[in-house]
PDB file of C-alpha atoms in Angstrom:
ATOM      1  CA  MET A   1      22.967  17.537 -10.893  1.00 84.00           C
ATOM      2  CA  THR A   2      19.156  18.443 -11.038  1.00 91.00           C
ATOM      3  CA  ILE A   3      16.885  14.830 -12.514  1.00 94.00           C
ATOM      4  CA  ARG A   4      13.511  15.434 -13.860  1.00 96.00           C
ATOM      5  CA  LYS A   5      10.726  13.764 -12.034  1.00 97.00           C
ATOM      6  CA  THR A   6       7.144  13.585 -12.538  1.00 97.00           C
ATOM      7  CA  THR A   7       4.629  13.401  -9.628  1.00 95.00           C
ATOM      8  CA  LYS A   8       0.905  12.254  -9.453  1.00 96.00           C
ATOM      9  CA  GLY A   9      -0.907  12.319  -6.796  1.00 93.00           C
ATOM     10  CA  MET A  10      -4.856  10.515  -5.642  1.00 93.00           C
ATOM     11  CA  GLY A  11      -6.279  13.917  -4.107  1.00 92.00           C
ATOM     12  CA  MET A  12      -6.343  12.356  -0.497  1.00 92.00           C
ATOM     13  CA  PRO A  13      -6.384  15.154   2.295  1.00 90.00           C
ATOM     14  CA  TRP A  14      -3.073  14.032   3.909  1.00 90.00           C
ATOM     15  CA  GLU A  15      -1.390  14.373   0.508  1.00 89.00           C
ATOM     16  CA  ASP A  16      -0.995  18.669   1.201  1.00 89.00           C
ATOM     17  CA  ALA A  17      -1.825  17.670   5.349  1.00 87.00           C
ATOM     18  CA  TYR A  18       1.943  15.326   5.332  1.00 91.00           C
ATOM     19  CA  GLY A  19       3.306  17.331   2.746  1.00 91.00           C
ATOM     20  CA  TYR A  20       4.590  14.347  -0.379  1.00 93.00           C
ATOM     21  CA  ALA A  21       3.474  12.460  -3.278  1.00 94.00           C
ATOM     22  CA  GLN A  22       2.303   9.909  -3.853  1.00 95.00           C
ATOM     23  CA  ALA A  23       4.448   8.295  -6.637  1.00 97.00           C
ATOM     24  CA  VAL A  24       7.625   9.384  -8.231  1.00 97.00           C
ATOM     25  CA  GLN A  25       8.520   8.791 -11.766  1.00 98.00           C
ATOM     26  CA  VAL A  26      12.805   8.805 -11.926  1.00 98.00           C
ATOM     27  CA  GLY A  27      13.511   7.689 -15.574  1.00 97.00           C
ATOM     28  CA  ASP A  28      12.090   4.636 -15.883  1.00 98.00           C
ATOM     29  CA  THR A  29      11.618   4.107 -12.393  1.00 98.00           C
ATOM     30  CA  VAL A  30       8.007   4.486 -10.062  1.00 98.00           C
ATOM     31  CA  TYR A  31       8.561   5.238  -6.179  1.00 98.00           C
ATOM     32  CA  ILE A  32       5.173   4.784  -5.210  1.00 98.00           C
ATOM     33  CA  SER A  33       4.454   5.806  -1.630  1.00 97.00           C
ATOM     34  CA  GLY A  34       2.880   3.632   1.466  1.00 97.00           C
ATOM     35  CA  GLN A  35      -0.611   2.733  -0.077  1.00 97.00           C
ATOM     36  CA  LEU A  36      -3.459   2.100   2.519  1.00 96.00           C
ATOM     37  CA  SER A  37      -6.753   0.871   2.384  1.00 97.00           C
ATOM     38  CA  HIS A  38      -9.068   3.857   0.972  1.00 96.00           C
ATOM     39  CA  ASP A  39     -12.221   4.439  -0.708  1.00 95.00           C
ATOM     40  CA  ALA A  40     -12.176   7.158  -3.560  1.00 93.00           C
ATOM     41  CA  ASN A  41     -13.433  10.228  -0.625  1.00 93.00           C
ATOM     42  CA  GLY A  42     -10.071   8.964   1.937  1.00 93.00           C
ATOM     43  CA  ASN A  43     -12.472   7.085   4.377  1.00 94.00           C
ATOM     44  CA  ILE A  44     -10.869   3.743   5.131  1.00 96.00           C
ATOM     45  CA  VAL A  45     -12.288  -0.177   3.912  1.00 98.00           C
ATOM     46  CA  GLY A  46     -12.082  -2.227   6.466  1.00 98.00           C
ATOM     47  CA  ALA A  47     -11.545   0.129   9.299  1.00 98.00           C
ATOM     48  CA  PRO A  48     -11.752  -2.329  12.373  1.00 97.00           C
ATOM     49  CA  SER A  49     -12.912  -1.244  16.045  1.00 96.00           C
ATOM     50  CA  LEU A  50     -10.599   0.533  17.943  1.00 97.00           C
ATOM     51  CA  ASP A  51     -10.431   0.365  22.510  1.00 97.00           C
ATOM     52  CA  GLU A  52     -10.441   3.646  24.860  1.00 97.00           C
ATOM     53  CA  LYS A  53      -6.946   3.885  23.872  1.00 95.00           C
ATOM     54  CA  GLY A  54      -7.457   4.333  20.183  1.00 94.00           C
ATOM     55  CA  ARG A  55      -5.597   0.856  19.546  1.00 95.00           C
ATOM     56  CA  ILE A  56      -6.982  -2.138  17.595  1.00 97.00           C
ATOM     57  CA  VAL A  57      -8.968  -4.349  19.195  1.00 96.00           C
ATOM     58  CA  ASP A  58      -9.460  -6.515  16.067  1.00 96.00           C
ATOM     59  CA  HIS A  59      -6.948  -7.379  13.119  1.00 97.00           C
ATOM     60  CA  GLY A  60      -9.745  -9.537  11.130  1.00 97.00           C
ATOM     61  CA  ASN A  61     -10.204  -7.392   8.508  1.00 98.00           C
ATOM     62  CA  MET A  62      -6.742  -7.781   7.083  1.00 98.00           C
ATOM     63  CA  GLU A  63      -7.937  -9.324   3.934  1.00 98.00           C
ATOM     64  CA  ILE A  64     -10.506  -6.396   3.230  1.00 98.00           C
ATOM     65  CA  GLN A  65      -7.276  -3.654   3.784  1.00 98.00           C
ATOM     66  CA  MET A  66      -5.233  -5.530   2.011  1.00 98.00           C
ATOM     67  CA  ARG A  67      -7.355  -6.164  -1.262  1.00 98.00           C
ATOM     68  CA  GLN A  68      -8.436  -2.506  -1.209  1.00 98.00           C
ATOM     69  CA  THR A  69      -4.773  -1.238  -0.447  1.00 98.00           C
ATOM     70  CA  TYR A  70      -3.292  -3.448  -3.967  1.00 98.00           C
ATOM     71  CA  GLU A  71      -6.500  -2.052  -6.043  1.00 98.00           C
ATOM     72  CA  ASN A  72      -4.848   1.927  -4.632  1.00 97.00           C
ATOM     73  CA  ALA A  73      -1.666   0.659  -6.442  1.00 98.00           C
ATOM     74  CA  LYS A  74      -3.359  -0.645  -9.377  1.00 98.00           C
ATOM     75  CA  ALA A  75      -5.104   2.558  -9.608  1.00 97.00           C
ATOM     76  CA  LEU A  76      -1.760   4.891  -9.094  1.00 97.00           C
ATOM     77  CA  LEU A  77       0.256   2.233 -11.695  1.00 98.00           C
ATOM     78  CA  ALA A  78      -2.617   3.302 -13.786  1.00 98.00           C
ATOM     79  CA  LYS A  79      -1.465   6.543 -14.331  1.00 97.00           C
ATOM     80  CA  PHE A  80       1.992   5.925 -15.118  1.00 97.00           C
ATOM     81  CA  ASP A  81       0.579   3.583 -17.898  1.00 97.00           C
ATOM     82  CA  ALA A  82       1.614   0.500 -15.347  1.00 98.00           C
ATOM     83  CA  THR A  83       0.268  -2.222 -14.007  1.00 98.00           C
ATOM     84  CA  LEU A  84       1.431  -4.601 -10.921  1.00 98.00           C
ATOM     85  CA  ASP A  85       3.415  -6.571 -13.896  1.00 98.00           C
ATOM     86  CA  ASN A  86       5.762  -3.174 -13.485  1.00 98.00           C
ATOM     87  CA  VAL A  87       6.299  -3.948  -9.819  1.00 98.00           C
ATOM     88  CA  VAL A  88      10.004  -4.902  -8.683  1.00 98.00           C
ATOM     89  CA  GLU A  89      10.149  -4.690  -5.442  1.00 98.00           C
ATOM     90  CA  GLU A  90       7.270  -4.686  -2.080  1.00 98.00           C
ATOM     91  CA  VAL A  91       7.215  -3.558   1.455  1.00 98.00           C
ATOM     92  CA  LEU A  92       4.292  -4.504   3.710  1.00 98.00           C
ATOM     93  CA  TYR A  93       4.147  -3.147   6.957  1.00 98.00           C
ATOM     94  CA  VAL A  94       1.528  -4.374   9.109  1.00 98.00           C
ATOM     95  CA  THR A  95       0.260  -4.322  13.132  1.00 98.00           C
ATOM     96  CA  ASP A  96       0.178  -7.774  13.485  1.00 98.00           C
ATOM     97  CA  MET A  97       1.921 -10.599  11.314  1.00 98.00           C
ATOM     98  CA  ASP A  98      -0.054 -13.734  12.104  1.00 98.00           C
ATOM     99  CA  ALA A  99      -3.297 -11.611  10.611  1.00 98.00           C
ATOM    100  CA  ALA A 100      -1.329 -10.669   7.851  1.00 98.00           C
ATOM    101  CA  PHE A 101       0.870 -14.194   6.882  1.00 96.00           C
ATOM    102  CA  ALA A 102      -3.138 -15.669   7.088  1.00 98.00           C
ATOM    103  CA  VAL A 103      -4.810 -13.702   4.321  1.00 98.00           C
ATOM    104  CA  ALA A 104      -1.094 -12.803   2.080  1.00 97.00           C
ATOM    105  CA  GLY A 105      -0.533 -15.356   0.219  1.00 97.00           C
ATOM    106  CA  THR A 106      -3.713 -15.606  -1.052  1.00 98.00           C
ATOM    107  CA  VAL A 107      -4.674 -11.704  -1.759  1.00 98.00           C
ATOM    108  CA  ARG A 108      -1.395 -11.443  -3.030  1.00 98.00           C
ATOM    109  CA  LYS A 109      -1.716 -13.743  -5.871  1.00 98.00           C
ATOM    110  CA  GLN A 110      -5.063 -12.696  -6.804  1.00 98.00           C
ATOM    111  CA  ALA A 111      -3.637  -9.343  -6.688  1.00 98.00           C
ATOM    112  CA  TYR A 112      -0.840  -9.972  -9.691  1.00 98.00           C
ATOM    113  CA  GLY A 113      -2.599 -12.694 -11.074  1.00 97.00           C
ATOM    114  CA  SER A 114       0.140 -15.532 -10.524  1.00 97.00           C
ATOM    115  CA  ASP A 115       0.543 -18.445  -8.372  1.00 97.00           C
ATOM    116  CA  LYS A 116       4.329 -17.338  -7.480  1.00 96.00           C
ATOM    117  CA  PRO A 117       4.542 -13.376  -8.053  1.00 97.00           C
ATOM    118  CA  GLN A 118       8.039 -12.104  -9.409  1.00 97.00           C
ATOM    119  CA  VAL A 119       9.092  -9.442  -7.436  1.00 98.00           C
ATOM    120  CA  ALA A 120      10.955  -9.069  -4.635  1.00 98.00           C
ATOM    121  CA  SER A 121       8.618  -8.580  -1.286  1.00 98.00           C
ATOM    122  CA  THR A 122       9.379  -7.785   2.183  1.00 98.00           C
ATOM    123  CA  ILE A 123       6.956  -8.189   5.317  1.00 98.00           C
ATOM    124  CA  LEU A 124       7.383  -5.977   9.072  1.00 98.00           C
ATOM    125  CA  VAL A 125       5.536  -5.786  11.277  1.00 98.00           C
ATOM    126  CA  THR A 126       4.472  -2.718  13.003  1.00 97.00           C
ATOM    127  CA  PRO A 127       2.643  -1.010  16.320  1.00 95.00           C
ATOM    128  CA  ARG A 128       1.151   0.908  14.101  1.00 95.00           C
ATOM    129  CA  LEU A 129       0.132   2.985  11.053  1.00 97.00           C
ATOM    130  CA  ALA A 130      -0.085   6.799  10.077  1.00 94.00           C
ATOM    131  CA  LEU A 131      -3.974   6.026  10.940  1.00 95.00           C
ATOM    132  CA  PRO A 132      -4.861   4.578  13.800  1.00 96.00           C
ATOM    133  CA  THR A 133      -7.959   2.454  11.742  1.00 97.00           C
ATOM    134  CA  GLN A 134      -4.887   1.043   9.120  1.00 98.00           C
ATOM    135  CA  LEU A 135      -3.441  -2.325   9.314  1.00 98.00           C
ATOM    136  CA  ILE A 136      -1.936  -2.582   6.917  1.00 98.00           C
ATOM    137  CA  GLU A 137       0.731   0.132   4.101  1.00 98.00           C
ATOM    138  CA  ILE A 138       2.245  -1.322   0.936  1.00 98.00           C
ATOM    139  CA  LYS A 139       5.049   1.107  -0.585  1.00 98.00           C
ATOM    140  CA  PHE A 140       5.964   0.001  -4.129  1.00 98.00           C
ATOM    141  CA  ILE A 141       8.734  -0.074  -6.646  1.00 98.00           C
ATOM    142  CA  ALA A 142       7.947  -0.254 -10.668  1.00 98.00           C
ATOM    143  CA  ARG A 143      10.036  -0.158 -13.911  1.00 98.00           C
ATOM    144  CA  VAL A 144       7.689   1.563 -16.697  1.00 97.00           C
TER     145      VAL A 144
END
């Protein structure tokens, strides 16, 4: 059985390099690939300093990166005539749990426009994400 998929991208260089769609719609469900804190040119917003081995020195820009990541998700959802109100699940991948937890409540509530966002949420820590200066990545599932 063949399913009908509608895909959207953001024109980032890693879409072709890695070979994937930023978002895939099947029926009334939109699966959003992990979003990060890049600007329109693919530069990481709030990039942290790295040590001589390329490891993150300071996670103090977690809030900056988290806010930009939600903004990028909003832009991608808009391509499906959707907003964060359509999100039913999110998974946050972070490089430092303490830094993420210190800002996540405030940032998420502002992004969703609610003191108790109606979205299932999971947060996981990982030693490294795809790009060396990446502190956070968030994947979403939305219903439209």
